[in-house]
Amino acid sequence: MVHPYIESQEVRNCVRRLADSFGLKVVRQDKHMHILVQPHNSFHTNPISELKRTVKTYENRINLYIMGVIWMVICSEADNDIDSKIKWENEGLSYGEIEELVTKTLNHWYELDAESEGTFSKDWSLAVSEMHKKWRLLRYHKLENGRVSYIKESKFGLIDGAVRELEKDKMVFIERTAQTSRMTPTPVFFERLRARFGNMDRYQDRYDAFQVLLEDVKETGEMGA
């Protein structure tokens, strides 16, 4: 399918028409083709009630929201300064580092929401208080026979669930050890970011705004590079 798509305009038009009818978008990036689900009116858009079937760590909507923050924090590393980005591409992020980034982000958002008397969460449509409370009460991880166990109701469990979703699409590689795991981005990760955000002007402003929020955390010294 890939070679005919590349070589024939007729095939490309046919594939695009079929994709449009299902609310999908086919994008070619470097060495891979990506099939993206459009945010609205897509046959394949999963409502929250359906996500429980595919996401093992999904227990309720707050878990899903927190996983969204985890994905956002991971994606934000792609927009770091060049030195940090190179380090991330080569060394990746450990689950402990991801946990620290998520904790500091949620703490910062919680403070902003308190200072604004709830306006921050309403303006951004974020369940800030619920996410902050759930994340604060979760255990870090569980040790079994000297090895870290990623149980559902733990911070590492939610992180592992979120990272595994990226692994399914070959966007990251996960290296597992007895004490922690480390995720490293693959070329597919960067292609997917370009395909998704590079061609969605309607949503680019909101993505950029979230980046500003994360940069705000870093500039206050609350988040490590």
mmCIF file of C-alpha atoms in Angstrom:
data_model
loop_
_atom_site.group_PDB
_atom_site.id
_atom_site.type_symbol
_atom_site.label_atom_id
_atom_site.label_comp_id
_atom_site.label_asym_id
_atom_site.label_seq_id
_atom_site.Cartn_x
_atom_site.Cartn_y
_atom_site.Cartn_z
ATOM 1 C CA MET A 1 0.000 0.000 0.000
ATOM 2 C CA VAL A 2 2.846 2.396 0.815
ATOM 3 C CA HIS A 3 4.575 2.260 -2.576
ATOM 4 C CA PRO A 4 1.368 2.759 -4.621
ATOM 5 C CA TYR A 5 0.466 5.663 -2.322
ATOM 6 C CA ILE A 6 3.835 7.313 -2.916
ATOM 7 C CA GLU A 7 3.913 6.698 -6.661
ATOM 8 C CA SER A 8 0.314 7.322 -7.723
ATOM 9 C CA GLN A 9 -1.682 10.528 -7.307
ATOM 10 C CA GLU A 10 -4.838 8.555 -8.062
ATOM 11 C CA VAL A 11 -4.136 6.170 -5.179
ATOM 12 C CA ARG A 12 -3.366 9.096 -2.858
ATOM 13 C CA ASN A 13 -6.647 10.779 -3.751
ATOM 14 C CA CYS A 14 -8.575 7.548 -3.203
ATOM 15 C CA VAL A 15 -6.938 6.928 0.188
ATOM 16 C CA ARG A 16 -7.558 10.501 1.287
ATOM 17 C CA ARG A 17 -11.231 10.377 0.300
ATOM 18 C CA LEU A 18 -11.662 7.115 2.202
ATOM 19 C CA ALA A 19 -9.824 8.539 5.223
ATOM 20 C CA ASP A 20 -11.957 11.693 5.183
ATOM 21 C CA SER A 21 -15.141 9.631 5.213
ATOM 22 C CA PHE A 22 -14.022 8.014 8.485
ATOM 23 C CA GLY A 23 -12.693 11.215 10.056
ATOM 24 C CA LEU A 24 -9.064 10.212 9.535
ATOM 25 C CA LYS A 25 -6.065 11.912 7.988
ATOM 26 C CA VAL A 26 -3.171 10.201 6.198
ATOM 27 C CA VAL A 27 0.151 12.029 6.453
ATOM 28 C CA ARG A 28 3.523 11.028 5.034
ATOM 29 C CA GLN A 29 6.510 11.994 7.182
ATOM 30 C CA ASP A 30 10.074 11.022 6.272
ATOM 31 C CA LYS A 31 10.149 7.194 6.328
ATOM 32 C CA HIS A 32 6.654 6.506 7.644
ATOM 33 C CA MET A 33 3.011 7.095 6.875
ATOM 34 C CA HIS A 34 0.773 8.131 9.755
ATOM 35 C CA ILE A 35 -2.969 7.672 10.081
ATOM 36 C CA LEU A 36 -4.295 10.344 12.431
ATOM 37 C CA VAL A 37 -7.712 10.505 14.040
ATOM 38 C CA GLN A 38 -9.331 13.903 13.628
ATOM 39 C CA PRO A 39 -10.439 15.438 16.960
ATOM 40 C CA HIS A 40 -14.065 15.810 15.885
ATOM 41 C CA ASN A 41 -16.541 13.775 13.839
ATOM 42 C CA SER A 42 -14.276 10.756 13.539
ATOM 43 C CA PHE A 43 -15.597 7.211 13.298
ATOM 44 C CA HIS A 44 -12.605 6.079 15.367
ATOM 45 C CA THR A 45 -12.718 8.675 18.141
ATOM 46 C CA ASN A 46 -13.105 6.738 21.392
ATOM 47 C CA PRO A 47 -15.427 8.171 24.038
ATOM 48 C CA ILE A 48 -14.154 7.917 27.591
ATOM 49 C CA SER A 49 -16.316 4.847 28.232
ATOM 50 C CA GLU A 50 -14.481 2.972 25.451
ATOM 51 C CA LEU A 51 -10.940 3.773 26.580
ATOM 52 C CA LYS A 52 -11.183 1.326 29.470
ATOM 53 C CA ARG A 53 -10.993 -1.503 26.936
ATOM 54 C CA THR A 54 -7.582 -0.492 25.611
ATOM 55 C CA VAL A 55 -5.858 1.430 28.419
ATOM 56 C CA LYS A 56 -5.009 -1.015 31.200
ATOM 57 C CA THR A 57 -4.406 1.648 33.846
ATOM 58 C CA TYR A 58 -7.689 3.426 33.118
ATOM 59 C CA GLU A 59 -9.989 3.317 36.151
ATOM 60 C CA ASN A 60 -11.835 6.628 35.904
ATOM 61 C CA ARG A 61 -11.774 9.911 34.032
ATOM 62 C CA ILE A 62 -9.249 11.477 36.443
ATOM 63 C CA ASN A 63 -6.762 8.706 35.631
ATOM 64 C CA LEU A 64 -7.232 9.521 31.959
ATOM 65 C CA TYR A 65 -6.745 13.240 32.572
ATOM 66 C CA ILE A 66 -3.511 12.548 34.466
ATOM 67 C CA MET A 67 -2.298 10.341 31.626
ATOM 68 C CA GLY A 68 -2.962 13.294 29.331
ATOM 69 C CA VAL A 69 -0.681 15.437 31.509
ATOM 70 C CA ILE A 70 1.972 12.701 31.349
ATOM 71 C CA TRP A 71 1.787 12.677 27.540
ATOM 72 C CA MET A 72 1.941 16.470 27.452
ATOM 73 C CA VAL A 73 5.024 16.548 29.693
ATOM 74 C CA ILE A 74 6.738 13.944 27.500
ATOM 75 C CA CYS A 75 5.872 15.822 24.301
ATOM 76 C CA SER A 76 7.087 19.098 25.798
ATOM 77 C CA GLU A 77 10.616 17.685 25.934
ATOM 78 C CA ALA A 78 10.674 17.812 22.129
ATOM 79 C CA ASP A 79 10.430 21.613 22.329
ATOM 80 C CA ASN A 80 13.209 22.092 24.876
ATOM 81 C CA ASP A 81 16.422 23.993 24.238
ATOM 82 C CA ILE A 82 18.859 22.200 21.941
ATOM 83 C CA ASP A 83 21.136 20.829 24.697
ATOM 84 C CA SER A 84 18.241 19.391 26.707
ATOM 85 C CA LYS A 85 16.617 18.021 23.566
ATOM 86 C CA ILE A 86 19.794 16.227 22.468
ATOM 87 C CA LYS A 87 20.195 14.752 25.954
ATOM 88 C CA TRP A 88 16.587 13.583 25.912
ATOM 89 C CA GLU A 89 16.908 12.028 22.444
ATOM 90 C CA ASN A 90 20.012 10.104 23.525
ATOM 91 C CA GLU A 91 19.177 9.233 27.126
ATOM 92 C CA GLY A 92 15.405 9.518 27.286
ATOM 93 C CA LEU A 93 13.504 10.032 30.529
ATOM 94 C CA SER A 94 13.311 7.681 33.478
ATOM 95 C CA TYR A 95 9.949 7.085 35.107
ATOM 96 C CA GLY A 96 11.308 8.895 38.152
ATOM 97 C CA GLU A 97 12.081 11.973 36.050
ATOM 98 C CA ILE A 98 8.624 11.867 34.473
ATOM 99 C CA GLU A 99 7.059 11.576 37.936
ATOM 100 C CA GLU A 100 8.965 14.659 39.090
ATOM 101 C CA LEU A 101 7.896 16.677 36.042
ATOM 102 C CA VAL A 102 4.240 15.704 36.436
ATOM 103 C CA THR A 103 4.278 16.407 40.191
ATOM 104 C CA LYS A 104 5.765 19.872 39.739
ATOM 105 C CA THR A 105 3.404 20.683 36.878
ATOM 106 C CA LEU A 106 0.292 19.690 38.853
ATOM 107 C CA ASN A 107 1.545 21.528 41.952
ATOM 108 C CA HIS A 108 2.088 24.679 39.914
ATOM 109 C CA TRP A 109 -1.327 24.447 38.272
ATOM 110 C CA TYR A 110 -2.932 23.868 41.683
ATOM 111 C CA GLU A 111 -1.302 27.040 43.021
ATOM 112 C CA LEU A 112 -2.428 29.037 39.971
ATOM 113 C CA ASP A 113 -5.964 27.731 40.397
ATOM 114 C CA ALA A 114 -6.020 28.636 44.093
ATOM 115 C CA GLU A 115 -4.679 32.131 43.402
ATOM 116 C CA SER A 116 -7.310 32.695 40.696
ATOM 117 C CA GLU A 117 -10.116 31.218 42.835
ATOM 118 C CA GLY A 118 -10.831 28.506 40.282
ATOM 119 C CA THR A 119 -10.687 30.705 37.187
ATOM 120 C CA PHE A 120 -7.545 28.982 35.896
ATOM 121 C CA SER A 121 -9.152 25.525 35.775
ATOM 122 C CA LYS A 122 -12.320 26.910 34.151
ATOM 123 C CA ASP A 123 -10.445 28.891 31.502
ATOM 124 C CA TRP A 124 -8.321 25.869 30.576
ATOM 125 C CA SER A 125 -11.038 23.239 31.081
ATOM 126 C CA LEU A 126 -8.732 21.356 33.438
ATOM 127 C CA ALA A 127 -9.807 19.276 36.438
ATOM 128 C CA VAL A 128 -6.893 20.734 38.388
ATOM 129 C CA SER A 129 -8.074 20.020 41.941
ATOM 130 C CA GLU A 130 -9.164 16.465 41.141
ATOM 131 C CA MET A 131 -5.923 15.620 39.327
ATOM 132 C CA HIS A 132 -3.772 17.184 42.042
ATOM 133 C CA LYS A 133 -5.596 15.333 44.829
ATOM 134 C CA LYS A 134 -5.490 11.976 43.033
ATOM 135 C CA TRP A 135 -1.800 12.304 42.135
ATOM 136 C CA ARG A 136 -0.877 13.400 45.670
ATOM 137 C CA LEU A 137 -2.616 10.387 47.228
ATOM 138 C CA LEU A 138 -1.185 7.789 44.840
ATOM 139 C CA ARG A 139 1.683 5.700 46.147
ATOM 140 C CA TYR A 140 4.993 6.123 44.305
ATOM 141 C CA HIS A 141 5.323 2.457 43.308
ATOM 142 C CA LYS A 142 5.345 -0.990 44.889
ATOM 143 C CA LEU A 143 8.339 -3.254 45.515
ATOM 144 C CA GLU A 144 7.973 -6.995 45.038
ATOM 145 C CA ASN A 145 11.029 -9.172 45.712
ATOM 146 C CA GLY A 146 13.281 -6.150 45.309
ATOM 147 C CA ARG A 147 11.784 -5.160 41.937
ATOM 148 C CA VAL A 148 9.517 -2.228 41.172
ATOM 149 C CA SER A 149 5.962 -3.317 40.396
ATOM 150 C CA TYR A 150 3.820 -0.960 38.316
ATOM 151 C CA ILE A 151 0.459 -1.503 39.982
ATOM 152 C CA LYS A 152 -2.521 0.483 38.688
ATOM 153 C CA GLU A 153 -3.027 2.655 41.744
ATOM 154 C CA SER A 154 0.484 4.101 41.788
ATOM 155 C CA LYS A 155 2.243 6.986 40.067
ATOM 156 C CA PHE A 156 4.610 4.647 38.251
ATOM 157 C CA GLY A 157 1.608 2.542 37.227
ATOM 158 C CA LEU A 158 -0.080 5.494 35.515
ATOM 159 C CA ILE A 159 3.204 6.560 33.924
ATOM 160 C CA ASP A 160 3.825 3.035 32.649
ATOM 161 C CA GLY A 161 0.299 2.884 31.222
ATOM 162 C CA ALA A 162 0.746 6.199 29.410
ATOM 163 C CA VAL A 163 4.178 5.276 28.039
ATOM 164 C CA ARG A 164 2.947 1.860 26.898
ATOM 165 C CA GLU A 165 0.326 3.586 24.766
ATOM 166 C CA LEU A 166 3.150 5.429 22.985
ATOM 167 C CA GLU A 167 5.089 2.178 22.701
ATOM 168 C CA LYS A 168 2.131 0.542 20.912
ATOM 169 C CA ASP A 169 2.569 3.071 18.100
ATOM 170 C CA LYS A 170 6.364 2.589 18.111
ATOM 171 C CA MET A 171 6.826 6.183 19.258
ATOM 172 C CA VAL A 172 9.101 5.275 22.174
ATOM 173 C CA PHE A 173 11.396 2.471 23.273
ATOM 174 C CA ILE A 174 11.117 1.314 26.891
ATOM 175 C CA GLU A 175 14.166 -0.023 28.734
ATOM 176 C CA ARG A 176 13.224 -1.874 31.903
ATOM 177 C CA THR A 177 15.423 -2.524 34.943
ATOM 178 C CA ALA A 178 14.719 -3.847 38.427
ATOM 179 C CA GLN A 179 14.323 -0.384 39.970
ATOM 180 C CA THR A 180 12.861 1.757 37.201
ATOM 181 C CA SER A 181 12.186 2.051 33.486
ATOM 182 C CA ARG A 182 13.381 4.570 30.935
ATOM 183 C CA MET A 183 11.643 5.684 27.756
ATOM 184 C CA THR A 184 13.528 6.974 24.729
ATOM 185 C CA PRO A 185 11.811 8.640 21.754
ATOM 186 C CA THR A 186 12.042 7.020 18.326
ATOM 187 C CA PRO A 187 12.020 8.824 14.955
ATOM 188 C CA VAL A 188 8.310 7.972 14.738
ATOM 189 C CA PHE A 189 7.717 10.137 17.836
ATOM 190 C CA PHE A 190 9.024 13.287 16.165
ATOM 191 C CA GLU A 191 7.294 12.458 12.887
ATOM 192 C CA ARG A 192 3.987 12.075 14.719
ATOM 193 C CA LEU A 193 4.406 15.427 16.478
ATOM 194 C CA ARG A 194 5.098 17.172 13.169
ATOM 195 C CA ALA A 195 2.203 15.373 11.505
ATOM 196 C CA ARG A 196 -0.228 16.199 14.293
ATOM 197 C CA PHE A 197 0.694 19.733 15.322
ATOM 198 C CA GLY A 198 2.412 20.903 12.163
ATOM 199 C CA ASN A 199 -0.775 20.523 10.151
ATOM 200 C CA MET A 200 -3.421 21.585 12.651
ATOM 201 C CA ASP A 201 -3.455 25.364 12.766
ATOM 202 C CA ARG A 202 -6.793 25.274 14.544
ATOM 203 C CA TYR A 203 -5.236 23.530 17.544
ATOM 204 C CA GLN A 204 -1.682 24.882 17.383
ATOM 205 C CA ASP A 205 -2.490 27.903 19.553
ATOM 206 C CA ARG A 206 -3.767 25.707 22.375
ATOM 207 C CA TYR A 207 -0.696 23.464 22.148
ATOM 208 C CA ASP A 208 1.544 26.543 22.241
ATOM 209 C CA ALA A 209 -0.373 27.839 25.248
ATOM 210 C CA PHE A 210 0.215 24.597 27.133
ATOM 211 C CA GLN A 211 3.903 24.943 26.284
ATOM 212 C CA VAL A 212 3.850 28.403 27.881
ATOM 213 C CA LEU A 213 2.389 26.887 31.054
ATOM 214 C CA LEU A 214 5.192 24.329 31.217
ATOM 215 C CA GLU A 215 7.826 26.960 30.495
ATOM 216 C CA ASP A 216 6.334 29.036 33.315
ATOM 217 C CA VAL A 217 6.970 26.139 35.687
ATOM 218 C CA LYS A 218 10.573 25.808 34.471
ATOM 219 C CA GLU A 219 11.281 29.528 34.778
ATOM 220 C CA THR A 220 10.089 29.578 38.385
ATOM 221 C CA GLY A 221 12.637 26.868 39.143
ATOM 222 C CA GLU A 222 9.944 24.373 40.024
ATOM 223 C CA MET A 223 10.755 21.985 37.198
ATOM 224 C CA GLY A 224 14.092 20.467 36.283
ATOM 225 C CA ALA A 225 15.393 20.731 32.741
#
